Amino acid sequence: MCRPPRRARSAWSSRVPPAFSCNGSTARRRRARDPCESVRSTAGAARVTPASGVANVALPRLSAGSRGDYKWRGSLPMRCPRCRHENRETAHFCGECGTSLARGVACPHCATVNPVGQRFCDSCGQRLAAGGTADRTREPRAYTPRHLIEKILVTRGALQGERKQVTVLFADMVDSLQLAERLDAEEWHRLLDRFFQILAEGIHRFEGTINQFTGDGVMALFGAPVAHEDHARRGCHAALHLMDELRSYASGLRAVGREFAVRMGLNSGEVVVGTIGDDLRMDYTAQGHTVGLAARMEQMAQPGTVYVSEHTARLVEGFFTLRDQGTPALKGVSTPVRVFALLGVGPLRTRLDAASVLGFSRLVGREEELAWLDGVLARALESNGQVVSVVGEAGVGKSRVCLEFVNRCRARSIAVHQAHCPAHGASVPLLPIRELVRSFFGLGDGEPAEVVRQKVADQLRAVDPGSADALPLLLDFLGVPEPDAPAVSPGGHERIAAFLRRFVRLRSASEPLVLLLDDAHWIDRESDALVGELVAAVRGTSTLLIANFRPEYRPAWTGGSHYHQLPLAPLGQEASRELLHELIGSDDSVGDLSDLVRERTGGNPFFIEEVVHALAVSGSLAGERGAYRLTAPLESLTIPATVQSLLAARIDRLSEEAKRVLQAAAVIGKQFEEPLLKTVVGLGDHDLAAALGGLQEAEFIHQVSPYPEPQYVFRHPLTREVAYHAQLGEQRARLHAEVAAALEKLRVDRLGEYASLIAHHWDASGMRFEAARWRRRAALRVSSIKLGGRRRMQPR
Ligand SMILES: Nc1ncnc2c1ncn2[C@@H]1O[C@H](COP(=O)(O)OP(=O)(O)OP(=O)(O)O)[C@@H](O)[C@H]1O
Ligand SMILES: [Mg+2]
């Protein structure tokens, strides 16, 4: 029997970030296939078993939608393991040969298939999922982690029928048919179980969702149904992690003479999420080649490698190491697409790192904030430890201000230790704390285990000679346990907390410290608790602890006399102008563009940078940074995919009702009145107040006047645009019609004044006749006003 190789794990090892790597196998290149063909051609070989149990799953049907889009429809008939007859999905026995289709429960540890009803694995003793049956495991719901199920189902109503920026991942077993032929049914079955288990675990780890089992692999989405602003990075992390896990599984199989390899492909683009069933099956329509191109990438990849399209590459550049594979001909794809091999994690970790590689724009408009931070630092240096949080909307410049500040501290020879919380941080707990501890001990990236052990031991001895017993714990925490050391006993978290408290106190006794926690809105629960310990520990020391985060994160450790908050507002007009001047230049052709960008981006420096970058990439701007020329007249600006994903992900974190209200408000306009909104969304006073409260708290909107009718305005023009455009045309049209009808009712005494607005909403709803009627009324009003005015001006 072949078993997955077991890997030695330390007390913290399940939490240690995976060593991302990817080998470049030279095995034969697989014949490129049509994406439709790839799915259909393997249909006969569909012996697919979801990871957490046993089920036979047929391949998704791929049908051409309108405009050449692809439409997948989940269809999972039950294939008999014995005669391969395709049975109805609900079948318990094969209609052809009578074989039971409920065959057992796969052990999550060793993948042995155990009889249904058995509580422990009869091979390794692991507890089996209670009552797991083949029928249940055929549903995506059965292999999706509970927190993701809840997230999707709670907001399902709001997720359906939306456009989403996603990254699609295809993973496929190489030469699965030949392998299946060489194995007996049971062994093949076990292999597939383990294979799908690894895939599911790796994909869910980075919050992807498996949309389909494709016979000998899977198709997964990152960024849908729930949006993620870093969907492409998550997809790449997942692919590297999976390759790592699958390679170690393959080496175990090779030891018993089985050749096993997997290839993967990724592409990023837009999909429209269709209906999401109770079982989490999702219908979606991919726009253009989003899915087909991901399948092509996978088909082109060498066994054991991951290929990504240029669309994904653009989003992850610098964060991952890529090798250019040129622009091979891709069947069915007329415009050349550059292909890259994904090799490993790159040198950049944060978006700010990426910006610094491109060359930071000169910091504008933050002198007051920096001076204020200097003041707090001065207090901390007098052994009066301080804690500051810098809070502001996404992209407003929190990380940049903090970076400028800590650079000034370094220039004054003040020791700075910093840690960053990555957006996928919740899937790999304790990353920021580990980074902070590494910084305490002066550990560089990729240092050999021996060097790490030596440095930690030396530093610990120098700073805290009395805590030598913390050494094994720290080494274990950093993922480099002493080879012969006994296992670290449970209770590690409390001991790490105690170490952090003690270390900060001792260190700051000899020199002042600045600790920076960047992008704390992504922090995981375990790290958050440890930051709470640090916040308490800095009191009475020469330490300044700064954290920056978005307003939606509300840490438990705020408050107290040594705590301060620095709210960061968008850049003012002058600073925005300066930044745009720095980015675009002052050519005559870009004068209006500069104003347009400033208006649309509302002083958010990240949005400003991204809009300018997107214009340069699309060719609308020619020349170079700081000296661009506009090459074509600009009627409108498209929202860059990066900004779209960021805002869509924020919107998806709202409650279903708040999101519905935001979408309706986006249809009404930049500014909206509560009674009109209430008529359109049809919510009761209490629910509407709760939704509006949530939207204000999350800083999507703010109230501009409470009386006579409460009026609100979108804080950011782009939020409104994303909330508007993510909805399907049909839904928008319906809402426009409702707004028009509501205006007719609510403005019955001022219809003339509102005629052109009502006409606009009827127009957008597709009701041309109504629109024309109201336009005429608006025109009559205008002419009567002019006429009246002229009459008044005429001498009597
Ligand atoms: N005052 C400024 N002057 C010039 N450029 C700025 C300024 N503030 C921010 N930027 C630039 O804008 C981009 C976004 O800034 P930053 O990453 O600091 O935003 P953030 O608020 O931390 O965003 P997030 O909430 O996503 O973490 C960066 O490239 C940064 O260099
Ligand atoms: Mg930031």
mmCIF file of C-alpha atoms in Angstrom, residues 241-493:
data_model
loop_
_atom_site.group_PDB
_atom_site.id
_atom_site.type_symbol
_atom_site.label_atom_id
_atom_site.label_comp_id
_atom_site.label_asym_id
_atom_site.label_seq_id
_atom_site.Cartn_x
_atom_site.Cartn_y
_atom_site.Cartn_z
ATOM 1 C CA HIS A 241 2.411 25.685 -1.850
ATOM 2 C CA LEU A 242 0.587 22.932 -3.732
ATOM 3 C CA MET A 243 3.622 22.138 -5.864
ATOM 4 C CA ASP A 244 5.674 21.818 -2.721
ATOM 5 C CA GLU A 245 3.186 19.479 -1.056
ATOM 6 C CA LEU A 246 2.596 17.464 -4.219
ATOM 7 C CA ARG A 247 6.307 17.062 -4.809
ATOM 8 C CA SER A 248 6.765 15.512 -1.421
ATOM 9 C CA TYR A 249 3.760 13.247 -2.073
ATOM 10 C CA ALA A 250 5.255 12.309 -5.456
ATOM 11 C CA SER A 251 8.603 11.414 -3.905
ATOM 12 C CA GLY A 252 6.826 8.960 -1.586
ATOM 13 C CA LEU A 253 5.079 7.427 -4.589
ATOM 14 C CA ARG A 254 8.310 7.271 -6.551
ATOM 15 C CA ALA A 255 9.825 5.180 -3.751
ATOM 16 C CA VAL A 256 7.230 2.521 -4.570
ATOM 17 C CA GLY A 257 7.705 2.870 -8.315
ATOM 18 C CA ARG A 258 4.849 5.218 -9.190
ATOM 19 C CA GLU A 259 5.480 8.256 -11.381
ATOM 20 C CA PHE A 260 3.241 11.112 -10.372
ATOM 21 C CA ALA A 261 3.407 14.742 -11.496
ATOM 22 C CA VAL A 262 1.079 17.698 -11.672
ATOM 23 C CA ARG A 263 1.018 20.833 -13.807
ATOM 24 C CA MET A 264 -0.790 24.082 -13.123
ATOM 25 C CA GLY A 265 -1.857 27.223 -14.922
ATOM 26 C CA LEU A 266 -3.179 30.594 -13.814
ATOM 27 C CA ASN A 267 -4.847 33.541 -15.460
ATOM 28 C CA SER A 268 -6.547 36.660 -14.104
ATOM 29 C CA GLY A 269 -9.547 38.537 -15.440
ATOM 30 C CA GLU A 270 -13.224 39.117 -14.943
ATOM 31 C CA VAL A 271 -16.024 36.659 -14.301
ATOM 32 C CA VAL A 272 -19.689 37.159 -13.651
ATOM 33 C CA VAL A 273 -20.868 35.136 -10.680
ATOM 34 C CA GLY A 274 -24.200 33.484 -11.389
ATOM 35 C CA THR A 275 -26.366 31.638 -8.923
ATOM 36 C CA ILE A 276 -24.824 30.030 -5.859
ATOM 37 C CA GLY A 277 -26.708 26.962 -4.676
ATOM 38 C CA ASP A 278 -27.188 25.784 -1.080
ATOM 39 C CA ASP A 279 -24.500 23.230 -1.871
ATOM 40 C CA LEU A 280 -22.196 26.154 -2.866
ATOM 41 C CA ARG A 281 -22.160 25.168 -6.499
ATOM 42 C CA MET A 282 -21.695 28.301 -8.471
ATOM 43 C CA ASP A 283 -22.635 29.156 -12.000
ATOM 44 C CA TYR A 284 -20.492 31.780 -13.553
ATOM 45 C CA THR A 285 -19.706 33.300 -16.886
ATOM 46 C CA ALA A 286 -16.139 34.111 -17.646
ATOM 47 C CA GLN A 287 -15.595 37.271 -19.603
ATOM 48 C CA GLY A 288 -13.549 36.763 -22.728
ATOM 49 C CA HIS A 289 -10.842 34.180 -22.224
ATOM 50 C CA THR A 290 -10.461 34.379 -18.459
ATOM 51 C CA VAL A 291 -11.039 30.666 -17.875
ATOM 52 C CA GLY A 292 -9.953 29.350 -21.260
ATOM 53 C CA LEU A 293 -6.590 31.074 -20.963
ATOM 54 C CA ALA A 294 -5.985 29.612 -17.501
ATOM 55 C CA ALA A 295 -6.664 26.161 -18.977
ATOM 56 C CA ARG A 296 -4.216 26.927 -21.798
ATOM 57 C CA MET A 297 -1.527 27.917 -19.268
ATOM 58 C CA GLU A 298 -2.005 24.617 -17.486
ATOM 59 C CA GLN A 299 -1.860 22.616 -20.725
ATOM 60 C CA MET A 300 1.380 24.309 -21.751
ATOM 61 C CA ALA A 301 3.126 23.850 -18.418
ATOM 62 C CA GLN A 302 5.794 21.195 -18.072
ATOM 63 C CA PRO A 303 5.048 18.480 -15.509
ATOM 64 C CA GLY A 304 5.838 19.840 -12.062
ATOM 65 C CA THR A 305 5.638 23.493 -13.114
ATOM 66 C CA VAL A 306 3.201 26.392 -12.983
ATOM 67 C CA TYR A 307 2.606 28.740 -15.905
ATOM 68 C CA VAL A 308 0.905 32.089 -15.566
ATOM 69 C CA SER A 309 -0.418 34.454 -18.224
ATOM 70 C CA GLU A 310 0.810 38.010 -18.611
ATOM 71 C CA HIS A 311 -2.419 39.214 -16.981
ATOM 72 C CA THR A 312 -1.554 37.425 -13.757
ATOM 73 C CA ALA A 313 2.146 38.243 -14.121
ATOM 74 C CA ARG A 314 1.368 41.956 -14.210
ATOM 75 C CA LEU A 315 -0.454 41.705 -10.886
ATOM 76 C CA VAL A 316 2.245 39.724 -9.090
ATOM 77 C CA GLU A 317 5.411 41.171 -10.616
ATOM 78 C CA GLY A 318 8.128 41.431 -7.988
ATOM 79 C CA PHE A 319 6.134 39.450 -5.445
ATOM 80 C CA PHE A 320 7.084 36.245 -7.264
ATOM 81 C CA THR A 321 9.986 35.153 -9.426
ATOM 82 C CA LEU A 322 8.858 34.576 -12.990
ATOM 83 C CA ARG A 323 10.657 33.291 -16.059
ATOM 84 C CA ASP A 324 9.545 34.682 -19.405
ATOM 85 C CA GLN A 325 8.511 31.854 -21.742
ATOM 86 C CA GLY A 326 7.799 34.141 -24.706
ATOM 87 C CA THR A 327 4.527 34.370 -26.616
ATOM 88 C CA PRO A 328 3.769 30.864 -27.866
ATOM 89 C CA ALA A 329 0.850 30.396 -30.243
ATOM 90 C CA LEU A 330 -2.240 29.582 -28.222
ATOM 91 C CA LYS A 331 -5.040 27.821 -30.025
ATOM 92 C CA GLY A 332 -8.167 29.947 -30.140
ATOM 93 C CA VAL A 333 -6.403 33.044 -28.833
ATOM 94 C CA SER A 334 -5.785 35.602 -31.572
ATOM 95 C CA THR A 335 -3.892 38.319 -29.641
ATOM 96 C CA PRO A 336 -0.431 37.151 -28.540
ATOM 97 C CA VAL A 337 -0.255 36.452 -24.816
ATOM 98 C CA ARG A 338 3.053 36.386 -22.972
ATOM 99 C CA VAL A 339 3.530 33.334 -20.793
ATOM 100 C CA PHE A 340 5.649 33.064 -17.631
ATOM 101 C CA ALA A 341 6.811 30.155 -15.499
ATOM 102 C CA LEU A 342 6.181 30.765 -11.804
ATOM 103 C CA LEU A 343 9.415 29.908 -10.018
ATOM 104 C CA GLY A 344 9.067 31.016 -6.418
ATOM 105 C CA VAL A 345 8.419 33.863 -4.019
ATOM 106 C CA GLY A 346 10.060 37.105 -5.128
ATOM 107 C CA PRO A 347 11.916 39.777 -3.189
ATOM 108 C CA LEU A 348 8.885 42.025 -2.600
ATOM 109 C CA ARG A 349 6.451 41.434 0.200
ATOM 110 C CA THR A 350 4.307 44.527 0.355
ATOM 111 C CA ARG A 351 2.681 46.861 -2.122
ATOM 112 C CA LEU A 352 4.902 49.585 -0.809
ATOM 113 C CA ASP A 353 7.962 47.451 -1.630
ATOM 114 C CA ALA A 354 6.631 47.254 -5.192
ATOM 115 C CA ALA A 355 6.139 51.022 -5.323
ATOM 116 C CA SER A 356 9.668 51.603 -4.061
ATOM 117 C CA VAL A 357 11.105 49.420 -6.823
ATOM 118 C CA LEU A 358 9.300 51.535 -9.428
ATOM 119 C CA GLY A 359 10.597 54.591 -7.601
ATOM 120 C CA PHE A 360 8.574 56.296 -4.880
ATOM 121 C CA SER A 361 6.828 59.492 -5.738
ATOM 122 C CA ARG A 362 8.079 62.327 -3.545
ATOM 123 C CA LEU A 363 6.086 62.421 -0.326
ATOM 124 C CA VAL A 364 3.573 65.244 -0.462
ATOM 125 C CA GLY A 365 1.318 66.874 2.087
ATOM 126 C CA ARG A 366 2.126 64.946 5.252
ATOM 127 C CA GLU A 367 4.347 67.389 7.126
ATOM 128 C CA GLU A 368 1.845 67.932 9.939
ATOM 129 C CA GLU A 369 1.373 64.234 10.552
ATOM 130 C CA LEU A 370 5.116 63.611 10.631
ATOM 131 C CA ALA A 371 5.663 66.485 13.033
ATOM 132 C CA TRP A 372 2.934 65.093 15.298
ATOM 133 C CA LEU A 373 4.590 61.660 15.264
ATOM 134 C CA ASP A 374 7.894 63.308 16.196
ATOM 135 C CA GLY A 375 6.159 64.796 19.220
ATOM 136 C CA VAL A 376 4.872 61.420 20.391
ATOM 137 C CA LEU A 377 8.303 59.900 19.865
ATOM 138 C CA ALA A 378 9.842 62.575 22.058
ATOM 139 C CA ARG A 379 7.504 61.539 24.862
ATOM 140 C CA ALA A 380 8.387 57.853 24.379
ATOM 141 C CA LEU A 381 12.098 58.637 24.539
ATOM 142 C CA GLU A 382 11.584 59.960 28.053
ATOM 143 C CA SER A 383 10.827 56.420 29.249
ATOM 144 C CA ASN A 384 7.162 57.118 28.754
ATOM 145 C CA GLY A 385 6.287 54.392 26.223
ATOM 146 C CA GLN A 386 3.616 55.340 23.657
ATOM 147 C CA VAL A 387 1.313 53.517 21.259
ATOM 148 C CA VAL A 388 0.007 55.142 18.068
ATOM 149 C CA SER A 389 -2.354 53.843 15.440
ATOM 150 C CA VAL A 390 -2.447 55.505 12.046
ATOM 151 C CA VAL A 391 -5.923 54.919 10.650
ATOM 152 C CA GLY A 392 -7.298 55.681 7.206
ATOM 153 C CA GLU A 393 -9.039 54.286 4.147
ATOM 154 C CA ALA A 394 -7.299 51.829 1.820
ATOM 155 C CA GLY A 395 -4.513 53.414 -0.187
ATOM 156 C CA VAL A 396 -4.584 56.759 1.600
ATOM 157 C CA GLY A 397 -0.886 56.506 2.482
ATOM 158 C CA LYS A 398 -0.726 54.985 5.992
ATOM 159 C CA SER A 399 2.166 52.658 5.239
ATOM 160 C CA ARG A 400 4.025 55.402 3.393
ATOM 161 C CA VAL A 401 3.754 57.892 6.258
ATOM 162 C CA CYS A 402 4.926 55.238 8.708
ATOM 163 C CA LEU A 403 7.784 54.302 6.428
ATOM 164 C CA GLU A 404 8.903 57.921 6.171
ATOM 165 C CA PHE A 405 8.699 58.241 9.921
ATOM 166 C CA VAL A 406 10.723 55.106 10.722
ATOM 167 C CA ASN A 407 13.305 56.109 8.117
ATOM 168 C CA ARG A 408 13.726 59.385 9.990
ATOM 169 C CA CYS A 409 14.096 57.401 13.216
ATOM 170 C CA ARG A 410 16.775 55.223 11.645
ATOM 171 C CA ALA A 411 18.566 58.333 10.469
ATOM 172 C CA ARG A 412 18.635 59.384 14.144
ATOM 173 C CA SER A 413 20.134 55.936 15.000
ATOM 174 C CA ILE A 414 16.973 54.811 16.794
ATOM 175 C CA ALA A 415 16.519 51.045 16.512
ATOM 176 C CA VAL A 416 13.454 50.170 14.428
ATOM 177 C CA HIS A 417 11.862 46.717 14.247
ATOM 178 C CA GLN A 418 9.013 46.253 11.856
ATOM 179 C CA ALA A 419 6.599 43.579 10.762
ATOM 180 C CA HIS A 420 4.075 43.480 7.986
ATOM 181 C CA CYS A 421 0.737 41.670 7.943
ATOM 182 C CA PRO A 422 0.142 40.143 4.500
ATOM 183 C CA ALA A 423 -3.371 40.112 3.061
ATOM 184 C CA HIS A 424 -3.516 36.317 3.147
ATOM 185 C CA GLY A 425 -2.110 36.472 6.708
ATOM 186 C CA ALA A 426 -5.118 34.884 8.337
ATOM 187 C CA SER A 427 -4.286 31.637 6.460
ATOM 188 C CA VAL A 428 -0.745 31.558 7.864
ATOM 189 C CA PRO A 429 -1.080 32.676 11.492
ATOM 190 C CA LEU A 430 1.656 34.454 13.439
ATOM 191 C CA LEU A 431 3.573 35.626 10.381
ATOM 192 C CA PRO A 432 3.946 39.232 11.654
ATOM 193 C CA ILE A 433 5.073 38.170 15.114
ATOM 194 C CA ARG A 434 7.582 35.791 13.610
ATOM 195 C CA GLU A 435 8.854 38.643 11.450
ATOM 196 C CA LEU A 436 9.161 40.889 14.479
ATOM 197 C CA VAL A 437 11.095 38.254 16.413
ATOM 198 C CA ARG A 438 13.361 37.729 13.401
ATOM 199 C CA SER A 439 13.978 41.459 13.349
ATOM 200 C CA PHE A 440 14.790 41.473 17.108
ATOM 201 C CA PHE A 441 17.500 38.911 16.448
ATOM 202 C CA GLY A 442 18.764 40.573 13.252
ATOM 203 C CA LEU A 443 17.919 37.588 11.061
ATOM 204 C CA GLY A 444 18.074 38.074 7.296
ATOM 205 C CA ASP A 445 15.959 36.281 4.708
ATOM 206 C CA GLY A 446 17.068 32.811 3.675
ATOM 207 C CA GLU A 447 19.762 32.420 6.316
ATOM 208 C CA PRO A 448 20.780 28.804 6.959
ATOM 209 C CA ALA A 449 19.338 27.136 10.059
ATOM 210 C CA GLU A 450 22.743 26.979 11.805
ATOM 211 C CA VAL A 451 23.285 30.719 11.396
ATOM 212 C CA VAL A 452 19.800 31.447 12.727
ATOM 213 C CA ARG A 453 20.373 29.216 15.772
ATOM 214 C CA GLN A 454 23.711 30.854 16.491
ATOM 215 C CA LYS A 455 22.437 34.424 16.133
ATOM 216 C CA VAL A 456 19.404 33.800 18.342
ATOM 217 C CA ALA A 457 21.521 32.123 21.029
ATOM 218 C CA ASP A 458 24.108 34.953 21.014
ATOM 219 C CA GLN A 459 21.537 37.745 21.110
ATOM 220 C CA LEU A 460 19.507 36.102 23.807
ATOM 221 C CA ARG A 461 22.594 35.690 25.940
ATOM 222 C CA ALA A 462 23.532 39.348 25.416
ATOM 223 C CA VAL A 463 20.081 40.857 26.097
ATOM 224 C CA ASP A 464 18.638 38.485 28.627
ATOM 225 C CA PRO A 465 21.205 36.083 30.120
ATOM 226 C CA GLY A 466 18.593 34.740 32.541
ATOM 227 C CA SER A 467 16.319 33.393 29.828
ATOM 228 C CA ALA A 468 18.412 30.676 28.224
ATOM 229 C CA ASP A 469 15.485 28.294 28.656
ATOM 230 C CA ALA A 470 13.541 30.378 26.100
ATOM 231 C CA LEU A 471 15.980 29.312 23.374
ATOM 232 C CA PRO A 472 14.324 26.010 22.330
ATOM 233 C CA LEU A 473 10.945 27.721 22.296
ATOM 234 C CA LEU A 474 12.188 30.567 20.117
ATOM 235 C CA LEU A 475 13.978 28.274 17.691
ATOM 236 C CA ASP A 476 10.868 26.164 17.407
ATOM 237 C CA PHE A 477 8.761 29.286 16.880
ATOM 238 C CA LEU A 478 11.099 30.418 14.096
ATOM 239 C CA GLY A 479 10.855 27.023 12.409
ATOM 240 C CA VAL A 480 14.466 25.950 13.097
ATOM 241 C CA PRO A 481 14.182 23.619 16.114
ATOM 242 C CA GLU A 482 17.370 22.044 17.437
ATOM 243 C CA PRO A 483 17.598 18.606 15.791
ATOM 244 C CA ASP A 484 17.923 16.691 19.063
ATOM 245 C CA ALA A 485 15.855 18.962 21.259
ATOM 246 C CA PRO A 486 12.817 17.414 22.926
ATOM 247 C CA ALA A 487 9.441 18.512 21.561
ATOM 248 C CA VAL A 488 8.346 21.920 22.825
ATOM 249 C CA SER A 489 5.612 21.523 25.378
ATOM 250 C CA PRO A 490 2.165 23.027 24.773
ATOM 251 C CA GLY A 491 1.430 26.534 26.051
ATOM 252 C CA GLY A 492 3.857 28.075 23.576
ATOM 253 C CA HIS A 493 1.702 31.155 23.056
#
